[in-house]
Coordinates of C-alpha atoms and ligand atoms in Angstrom, one line a residue:
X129 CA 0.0 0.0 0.0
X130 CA 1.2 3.1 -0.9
X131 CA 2.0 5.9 2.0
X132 CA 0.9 9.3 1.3
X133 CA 4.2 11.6 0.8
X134 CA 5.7 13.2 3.3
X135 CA 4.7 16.8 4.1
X136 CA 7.0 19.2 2.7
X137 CA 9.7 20.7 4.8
X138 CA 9.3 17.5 7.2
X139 CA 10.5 14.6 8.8
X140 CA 9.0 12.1 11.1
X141 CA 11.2 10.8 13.9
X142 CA 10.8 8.9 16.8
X143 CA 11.9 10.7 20.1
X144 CA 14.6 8.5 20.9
X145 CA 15.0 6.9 24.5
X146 CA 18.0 5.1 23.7
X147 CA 21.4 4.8 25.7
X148 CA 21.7 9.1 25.9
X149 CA 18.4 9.2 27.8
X150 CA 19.7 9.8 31.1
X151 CA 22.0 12.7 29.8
X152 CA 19.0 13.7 28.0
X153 CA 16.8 13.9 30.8
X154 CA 18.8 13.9 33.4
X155 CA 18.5 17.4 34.3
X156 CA 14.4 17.3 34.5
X157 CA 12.7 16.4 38.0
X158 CA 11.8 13.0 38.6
X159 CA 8.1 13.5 38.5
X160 CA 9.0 14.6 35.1
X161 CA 10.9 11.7 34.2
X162 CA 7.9 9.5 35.6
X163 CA 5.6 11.2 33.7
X164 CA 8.0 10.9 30.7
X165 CA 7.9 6.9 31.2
X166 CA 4.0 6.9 31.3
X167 CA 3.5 9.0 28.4
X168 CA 6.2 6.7 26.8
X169 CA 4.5 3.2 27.8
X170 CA 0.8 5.0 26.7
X171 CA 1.6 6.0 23.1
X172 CA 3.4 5.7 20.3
X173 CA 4.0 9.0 19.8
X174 CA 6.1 10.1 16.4
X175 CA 7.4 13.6 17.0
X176 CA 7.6 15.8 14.0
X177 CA 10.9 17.7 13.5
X178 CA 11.5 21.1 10.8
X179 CA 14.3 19.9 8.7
X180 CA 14.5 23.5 7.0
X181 CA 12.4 25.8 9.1
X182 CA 10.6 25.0 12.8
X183 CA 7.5 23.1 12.9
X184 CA 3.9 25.5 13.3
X185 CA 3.1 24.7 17.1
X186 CA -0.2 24.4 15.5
X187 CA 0.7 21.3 13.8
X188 CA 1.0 19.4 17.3
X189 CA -1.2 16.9 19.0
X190 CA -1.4 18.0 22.8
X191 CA 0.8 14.9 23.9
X192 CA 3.5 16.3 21.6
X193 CA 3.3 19.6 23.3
X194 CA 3.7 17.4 26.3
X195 CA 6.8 16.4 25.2
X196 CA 7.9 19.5 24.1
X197 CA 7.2 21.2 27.4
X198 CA 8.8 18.6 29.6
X199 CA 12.0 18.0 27.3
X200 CA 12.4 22.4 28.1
X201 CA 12.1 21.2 32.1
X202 CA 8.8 22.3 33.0
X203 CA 5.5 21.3 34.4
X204 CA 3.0 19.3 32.1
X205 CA 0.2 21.7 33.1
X206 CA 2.4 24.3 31.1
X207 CA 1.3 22.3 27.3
X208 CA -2.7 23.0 28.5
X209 CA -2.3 26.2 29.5
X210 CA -0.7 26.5 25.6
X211 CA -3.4 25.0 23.8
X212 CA -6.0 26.7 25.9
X213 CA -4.3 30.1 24.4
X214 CA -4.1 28.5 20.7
X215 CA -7.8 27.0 20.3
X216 CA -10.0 28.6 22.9
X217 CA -8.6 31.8 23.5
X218 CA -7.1 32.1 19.9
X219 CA -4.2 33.8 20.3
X220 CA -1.9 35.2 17.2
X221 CA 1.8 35.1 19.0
X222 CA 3.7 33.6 22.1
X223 CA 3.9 36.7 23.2
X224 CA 0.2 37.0 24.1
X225 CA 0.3 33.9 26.0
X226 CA 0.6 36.0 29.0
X227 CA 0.2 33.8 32.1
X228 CA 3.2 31.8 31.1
X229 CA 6.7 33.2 32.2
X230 CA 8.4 34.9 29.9
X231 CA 11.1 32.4 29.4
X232 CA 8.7 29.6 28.7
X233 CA 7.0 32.2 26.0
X234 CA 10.6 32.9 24.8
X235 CA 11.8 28.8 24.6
X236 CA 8.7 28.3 22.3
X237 CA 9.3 31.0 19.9
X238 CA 12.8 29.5 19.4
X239 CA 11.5 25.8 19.4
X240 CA 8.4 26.7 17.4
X241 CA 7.0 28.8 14.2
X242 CA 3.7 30.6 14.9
X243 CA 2.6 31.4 11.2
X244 CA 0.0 33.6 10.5
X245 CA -2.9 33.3 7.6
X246 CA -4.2 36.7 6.2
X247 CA -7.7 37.5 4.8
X248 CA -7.1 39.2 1.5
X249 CA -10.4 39.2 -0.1
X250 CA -14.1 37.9 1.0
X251 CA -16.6 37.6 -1.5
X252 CA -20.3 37.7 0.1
X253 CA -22.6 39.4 2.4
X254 CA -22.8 38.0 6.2
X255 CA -26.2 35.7 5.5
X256 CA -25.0 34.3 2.4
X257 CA -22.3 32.0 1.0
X258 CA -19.2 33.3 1.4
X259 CA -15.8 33.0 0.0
X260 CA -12.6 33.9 1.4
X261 CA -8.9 34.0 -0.2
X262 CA -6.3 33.8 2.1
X263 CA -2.9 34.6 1.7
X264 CA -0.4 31.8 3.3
X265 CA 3.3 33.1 5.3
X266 CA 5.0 32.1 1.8
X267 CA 2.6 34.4 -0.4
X268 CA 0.8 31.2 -1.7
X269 CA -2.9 31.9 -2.4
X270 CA -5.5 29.4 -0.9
X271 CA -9.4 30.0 -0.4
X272 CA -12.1 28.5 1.7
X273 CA -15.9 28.7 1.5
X274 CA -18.4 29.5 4.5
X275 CA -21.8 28.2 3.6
X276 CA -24.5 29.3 6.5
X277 CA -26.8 27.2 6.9
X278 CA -26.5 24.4 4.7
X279 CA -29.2 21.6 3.4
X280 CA -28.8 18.3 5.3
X281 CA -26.2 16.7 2.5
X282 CA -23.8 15.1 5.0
X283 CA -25.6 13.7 8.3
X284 CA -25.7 17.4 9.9
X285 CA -28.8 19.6 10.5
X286 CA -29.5 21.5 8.2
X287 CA -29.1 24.5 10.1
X288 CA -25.6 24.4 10.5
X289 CA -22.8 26.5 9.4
X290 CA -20.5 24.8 7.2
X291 CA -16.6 25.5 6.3
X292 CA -15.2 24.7 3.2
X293 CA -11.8 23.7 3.8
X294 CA -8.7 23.5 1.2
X295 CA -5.7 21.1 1.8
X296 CA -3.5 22.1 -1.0
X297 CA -1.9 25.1 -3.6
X298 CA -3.6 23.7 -6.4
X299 CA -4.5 20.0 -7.3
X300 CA -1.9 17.7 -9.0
X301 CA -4.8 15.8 -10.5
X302 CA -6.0 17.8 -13.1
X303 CA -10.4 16.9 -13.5
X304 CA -11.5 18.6 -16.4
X305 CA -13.8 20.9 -14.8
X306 CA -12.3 22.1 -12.1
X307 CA -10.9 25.3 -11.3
X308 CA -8.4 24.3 -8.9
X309 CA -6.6 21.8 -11.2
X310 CA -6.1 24.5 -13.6
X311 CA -2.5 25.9 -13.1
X312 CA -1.4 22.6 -11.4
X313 CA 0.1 21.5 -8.0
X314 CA 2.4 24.1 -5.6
X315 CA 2.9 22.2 -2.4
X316 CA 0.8 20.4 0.1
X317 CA -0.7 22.8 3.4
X318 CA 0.6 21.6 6.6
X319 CA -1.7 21.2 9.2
X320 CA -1.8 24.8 10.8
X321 CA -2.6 26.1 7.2
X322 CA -5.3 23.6 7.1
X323 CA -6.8 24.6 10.9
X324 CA -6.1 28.3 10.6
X325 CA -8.9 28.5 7.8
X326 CA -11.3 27.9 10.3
X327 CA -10.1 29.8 13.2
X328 CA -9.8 32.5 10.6
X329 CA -13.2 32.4 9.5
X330 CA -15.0 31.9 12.9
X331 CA -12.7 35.2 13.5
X332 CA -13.8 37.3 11.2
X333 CA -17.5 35.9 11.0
X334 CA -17.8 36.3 14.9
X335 CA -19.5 32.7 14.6
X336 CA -18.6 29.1 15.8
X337 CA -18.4 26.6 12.9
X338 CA -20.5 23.7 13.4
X339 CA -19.3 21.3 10.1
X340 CA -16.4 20.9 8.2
X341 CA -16.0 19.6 4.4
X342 CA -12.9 19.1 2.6
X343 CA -13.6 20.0 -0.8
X344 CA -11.8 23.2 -1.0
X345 CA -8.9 22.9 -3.2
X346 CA -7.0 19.7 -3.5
X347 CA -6.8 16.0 -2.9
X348 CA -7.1 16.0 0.9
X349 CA -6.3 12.3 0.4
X350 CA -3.0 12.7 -1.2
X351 CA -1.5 15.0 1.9
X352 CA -3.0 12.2 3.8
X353 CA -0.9 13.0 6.9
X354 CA -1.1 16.6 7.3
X355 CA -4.8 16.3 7.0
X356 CA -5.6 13.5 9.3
X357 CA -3.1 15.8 12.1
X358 CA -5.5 18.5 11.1
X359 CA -8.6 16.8 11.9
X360 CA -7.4 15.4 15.1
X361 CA -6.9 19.1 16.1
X362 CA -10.2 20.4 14.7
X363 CA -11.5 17.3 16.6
X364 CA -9.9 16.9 19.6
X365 CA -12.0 18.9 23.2
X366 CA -9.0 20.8 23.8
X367 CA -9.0 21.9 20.2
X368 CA -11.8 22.7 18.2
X369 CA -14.1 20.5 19.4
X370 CA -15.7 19.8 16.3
X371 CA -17.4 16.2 16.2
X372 CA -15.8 13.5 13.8
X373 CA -19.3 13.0 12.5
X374 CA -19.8 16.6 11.3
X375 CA -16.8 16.4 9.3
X376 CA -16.6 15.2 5.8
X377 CA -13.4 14.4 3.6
X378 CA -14.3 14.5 -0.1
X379 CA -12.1 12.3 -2.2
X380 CA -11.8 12.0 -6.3
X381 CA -11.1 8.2 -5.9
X382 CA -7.4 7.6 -4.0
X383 CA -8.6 3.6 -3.7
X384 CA -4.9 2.9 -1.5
X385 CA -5.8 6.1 0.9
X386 CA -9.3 5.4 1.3
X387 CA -8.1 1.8 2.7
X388 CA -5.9 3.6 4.8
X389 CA -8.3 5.9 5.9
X390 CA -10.3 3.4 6.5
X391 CA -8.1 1.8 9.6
X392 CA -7.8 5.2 11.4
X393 CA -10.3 5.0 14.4
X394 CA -12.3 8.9 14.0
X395 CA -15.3 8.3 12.7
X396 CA -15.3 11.0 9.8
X397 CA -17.5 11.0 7.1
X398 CA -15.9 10.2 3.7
X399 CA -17.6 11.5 0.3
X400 CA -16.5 10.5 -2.9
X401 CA -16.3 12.1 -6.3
X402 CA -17.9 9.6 -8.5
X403 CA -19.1 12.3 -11.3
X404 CA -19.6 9.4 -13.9
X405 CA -21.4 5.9 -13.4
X406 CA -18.9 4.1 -16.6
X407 CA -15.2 4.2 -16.6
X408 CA -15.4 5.9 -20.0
X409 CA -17.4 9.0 -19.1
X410 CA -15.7 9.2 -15.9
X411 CA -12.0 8.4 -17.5
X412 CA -13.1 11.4 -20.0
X413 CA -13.7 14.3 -17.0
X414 CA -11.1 12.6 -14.3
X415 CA -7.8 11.5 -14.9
X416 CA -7.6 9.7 -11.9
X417 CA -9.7 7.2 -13.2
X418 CA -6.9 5.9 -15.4
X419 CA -4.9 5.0 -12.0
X420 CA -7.9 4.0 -9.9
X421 CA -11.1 2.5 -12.4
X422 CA -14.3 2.5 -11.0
X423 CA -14.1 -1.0 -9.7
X424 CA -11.1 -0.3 -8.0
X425 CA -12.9 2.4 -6.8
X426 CA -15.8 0.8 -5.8
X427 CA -13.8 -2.1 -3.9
X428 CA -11.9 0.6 -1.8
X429 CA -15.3 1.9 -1.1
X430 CA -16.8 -1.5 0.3
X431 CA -14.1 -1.9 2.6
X432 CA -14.3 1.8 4.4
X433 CA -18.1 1.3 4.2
X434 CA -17.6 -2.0 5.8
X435 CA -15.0 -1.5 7.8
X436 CA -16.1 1.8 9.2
X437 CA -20.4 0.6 9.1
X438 CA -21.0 3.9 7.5
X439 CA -23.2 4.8 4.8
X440 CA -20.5 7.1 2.2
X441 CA -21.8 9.9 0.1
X442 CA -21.0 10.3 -4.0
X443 CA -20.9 13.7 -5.1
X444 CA -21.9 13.8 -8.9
X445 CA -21.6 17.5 -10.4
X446 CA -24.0 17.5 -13.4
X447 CA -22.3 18.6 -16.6
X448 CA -24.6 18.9 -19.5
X449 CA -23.8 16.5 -22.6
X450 CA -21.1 14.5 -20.4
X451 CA -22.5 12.6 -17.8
X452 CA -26.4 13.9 -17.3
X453 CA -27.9 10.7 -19.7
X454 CA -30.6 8.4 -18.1
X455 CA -28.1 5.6 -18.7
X456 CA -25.6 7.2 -16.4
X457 CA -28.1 7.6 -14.0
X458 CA -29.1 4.4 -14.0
X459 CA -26.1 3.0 -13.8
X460 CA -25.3 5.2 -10.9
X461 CA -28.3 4.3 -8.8
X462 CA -26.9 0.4 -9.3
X463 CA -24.0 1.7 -8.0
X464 CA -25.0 3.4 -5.1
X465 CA -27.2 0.4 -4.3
X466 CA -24.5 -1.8 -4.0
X467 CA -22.8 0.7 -1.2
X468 CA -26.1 1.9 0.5
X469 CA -24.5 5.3 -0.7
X470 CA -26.4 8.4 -0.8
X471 CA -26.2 10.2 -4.4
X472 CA -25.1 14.3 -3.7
X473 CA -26.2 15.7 -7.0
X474 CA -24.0 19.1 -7.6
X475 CA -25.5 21.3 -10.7
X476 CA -22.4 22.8 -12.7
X477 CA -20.7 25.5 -11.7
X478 CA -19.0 27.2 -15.0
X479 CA -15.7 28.1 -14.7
X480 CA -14.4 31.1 -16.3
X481 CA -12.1 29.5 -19.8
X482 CA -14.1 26.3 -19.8
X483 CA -16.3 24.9 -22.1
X484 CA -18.6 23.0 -20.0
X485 CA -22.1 24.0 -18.2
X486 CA -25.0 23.0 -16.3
X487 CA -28.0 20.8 -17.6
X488 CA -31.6 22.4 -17.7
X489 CA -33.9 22.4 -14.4
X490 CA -35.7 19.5 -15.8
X491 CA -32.8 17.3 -17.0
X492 CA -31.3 17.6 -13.5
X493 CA -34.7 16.7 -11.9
X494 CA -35.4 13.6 -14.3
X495 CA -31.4 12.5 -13.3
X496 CA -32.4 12.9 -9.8
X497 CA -36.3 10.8 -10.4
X498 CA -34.3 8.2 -12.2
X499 CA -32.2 7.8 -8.9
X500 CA -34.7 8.1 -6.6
X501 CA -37.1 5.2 -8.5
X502 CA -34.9 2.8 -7.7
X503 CA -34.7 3.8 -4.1
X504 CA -31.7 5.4 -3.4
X505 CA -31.0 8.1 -1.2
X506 CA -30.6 11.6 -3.4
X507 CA -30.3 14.8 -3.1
X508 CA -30.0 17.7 -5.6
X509 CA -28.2 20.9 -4.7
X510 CA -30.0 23.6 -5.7
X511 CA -26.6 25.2 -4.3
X512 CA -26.5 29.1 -2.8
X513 CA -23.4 30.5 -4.4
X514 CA -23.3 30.0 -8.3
X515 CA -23.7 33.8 -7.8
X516 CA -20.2 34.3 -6.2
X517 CA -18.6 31.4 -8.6
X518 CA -18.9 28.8 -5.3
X519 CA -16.9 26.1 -6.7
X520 CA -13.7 26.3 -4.8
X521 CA -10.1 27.5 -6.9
X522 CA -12.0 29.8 -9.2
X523 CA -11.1 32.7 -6.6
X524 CA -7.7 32.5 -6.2
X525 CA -7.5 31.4 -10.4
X526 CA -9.3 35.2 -10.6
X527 CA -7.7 37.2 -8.0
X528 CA -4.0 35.5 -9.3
X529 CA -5.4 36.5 -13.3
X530 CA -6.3 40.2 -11.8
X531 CA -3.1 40.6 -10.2
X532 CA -0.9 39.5 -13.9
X533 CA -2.8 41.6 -15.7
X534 CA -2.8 44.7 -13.4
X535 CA 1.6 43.8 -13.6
X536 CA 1.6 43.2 -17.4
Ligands
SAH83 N1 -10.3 16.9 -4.5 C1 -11.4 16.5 -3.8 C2 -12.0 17.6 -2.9 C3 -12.0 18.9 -3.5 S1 -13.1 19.2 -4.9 C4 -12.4 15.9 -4.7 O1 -12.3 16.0 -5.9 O2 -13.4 15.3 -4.2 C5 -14.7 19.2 -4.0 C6 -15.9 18.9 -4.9 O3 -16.1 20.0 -5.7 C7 -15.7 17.7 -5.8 O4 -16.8 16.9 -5.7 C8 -15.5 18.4 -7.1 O5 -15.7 17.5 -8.1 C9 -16.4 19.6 -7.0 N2 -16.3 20.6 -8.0 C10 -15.1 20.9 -8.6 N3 -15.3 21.9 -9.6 C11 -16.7 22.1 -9.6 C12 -17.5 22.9 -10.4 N4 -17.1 23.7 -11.3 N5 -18.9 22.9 -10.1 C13 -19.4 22.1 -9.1 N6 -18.6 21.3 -8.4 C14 -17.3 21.3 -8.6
SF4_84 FE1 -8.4 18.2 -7.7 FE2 -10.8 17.6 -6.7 FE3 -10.5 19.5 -8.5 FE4 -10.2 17.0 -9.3 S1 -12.1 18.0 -8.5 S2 -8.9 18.8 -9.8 S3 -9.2 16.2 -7.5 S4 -9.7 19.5 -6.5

């Protein structure tokens, strides 16, 4: 089974309690060192190091910050008190983290990065979908999408306020309608980049987020380790506190990952990208499906339905002329059957430079009766948003366009 690279800039490495431990540890107190043992003996606990710049602190898991905190000699309350300041009380430096003594403050800022994600444009009044472009420490453009109150599509309410959540620069896999794929692949976000969207949003929207979906931009299954850190924060009580079951990782078929994804105990809801019921009208619009066919596809899907007893969702964005026959949908519904899926059906969002668009009101609701006959589970979006060009990537693709022709 393949492994999901390794995030950029990173290496994995087990904190090593090998012959130099007591010279390592020697000069903590032996509570400390107890506690050391116990945390050691509890978990297996891989400790990720900067090999060109310092790790985000927000890419830790609280046990790390454990570590961190006890390996710099001090009390184990001390890694609370720090995530307490980063995910409930939000703050943007070390500095602010003001009931910590100023050497502790000063130890992290050497140890630890503390980025910072700006807002550079928001598209959208307050009670309507809203888009926002963000502009990452290294000048790389990202966007994520705040839908209010969105229809009941993945096992939430409907009245709760959803993020849509990116997990890369770009998308190295190139479907044939999406904005995002359109200039290609610039790195992977690391798990602060990935958090930060929401803690940015709930900032500047003065409202908690209630559900999380990854399809912003990118193949959240192809920086399968950044993301699954990210979710662990977004999840976790002394993070975001966010339940695994209100959020949603949207995949365009990665048949290994989903297999991997599928061992990983959080009980997140997984949504796939099906967008064609044959492999030849989905080979046409995705490229993936040249790697992964739709039997692979479906196989991997079993097994996480299976494995996880949850009922997965297919997205299926209508495209007029490619994939809206009554064969497809036919086809589709036998598919779905087979998983106990539900059927997501997304009308077409055009994107600015391509040739393809949405079917007629009727066409989408005789795709959607075709479905429904046969007794599966289907919803059509009759999405909020088109106005504002929803579909994530086409922000950033405009805002970068803007900027080379303002420079030109
Ligand atoms: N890469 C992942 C997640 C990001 S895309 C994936 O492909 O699933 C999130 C969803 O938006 C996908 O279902 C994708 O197919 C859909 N999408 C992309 N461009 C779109 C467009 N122009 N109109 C409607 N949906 C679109
Ligand atoms: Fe990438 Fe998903 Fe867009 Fe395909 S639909 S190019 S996988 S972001």
């Amino acid at each position: 089974m393949r492994r999901s690279p390794r995030p950029e800039g990173l290496r994995s490495k087990d904190i090593s309690f090998g012959p130099k431990r007591s010279r390592r540890w020697g000069f903590l107190h032996k509570k400390s060192q107890t506690l050391i043992q116990l945390l050691e003996a509890t978990s297996t606990v891989t400790f990720v190091v900067a090999e060109n710049a310092k790790i985000d602190i927000r890419s830790l898991q609280l046990q790390e910050i454990e570590k961190a905190v006890l390996e710099f000699g001090e009390p184990l309350y001390r890694a609370r008190q720090i995530v307490d300041w980063l995910y409930q009380k939000r703050v943007r430096s070390f500095d602010e983290m003001t009931d910590l003594p100023r050497k502790s403050r000063n130890r992290l800022a050497e140890q630890f990065n503390f980025s910072k994600i700006d807002i550079v444009r928001v598209l959208g009044s307050r009670d309507t979908t809203r888009k926002f472009l963000f502009r990452l420490s290294d000048g790389n453009l990202i966007e994520s999408v705040l839908i209010p109150a969105s229809p009941a599509l993945y096992g939430s309410r409907s009245d709760r306020r959803t993020i849509c959540v990116s997990t890369q620069v770009g998308c190295a896999y190139g479907c044939k309608f999406c904005a995002s794929g359109l200039e290609g692949f610039s790195r992977n976000l690391k798990p602060n980049e990935i958090v930060d969207q929401i803690i940015a949003i709930e900032r500047e929207n003065g409202e908690k987020i209630d559900n999380i979906v990854f399809m912003g931009m990118g193949e959240p299954l192809a920086n399968l380790e950044n993301l699954l850190r990210a979710i662990k924060i977004i999840n976790a009580p002394w993070g975001l506190g966010i339940g695994a079951r209100h959020i949603t990782v949207s995949t365009s078929g990665l048949a290994p990952q989903i297999r991997e994804l599928a061992e990983e105990p959080l009980q997140i809801r997984l949504a796939i990208s099906m967008h064609g019921a044959t492999d030849e009208v989905r080979g046409q619009i995705m490229p993936i499906n040249r790697r992964y066919n739709v039997e692979t596809l479906l196989s991997a899907c079993d097994y996480y339905a299976e494995r996880k007893k949850q009922r997965l969702t297919f997205e299926y964005i209508l495209i007029e002329g490619v994939n809206d026959s009554d064969e497809q949908a036919r086809l589709l519904g036998r598919r779905a059957k087979r998983l106990s899926a539900k059927v997501n059906l997304i009308p077409y969002n055009t994107v600015h430079g391509l040739p393809w668009s949405r079917p007629s009101k009727d066409r989408q609701e005789k795709f959607l009766s075709i479905l429904r006959e046969r007794g599966v589970a289907a919803t059509l979006r009759r999405e909020k948003g088109h106005d504002i060009d929803a579909a994530c990537g086409q922000l950033r693709l405009q805002t970068k366009r803007e900027l080379e022709a303002a420079s030109s």
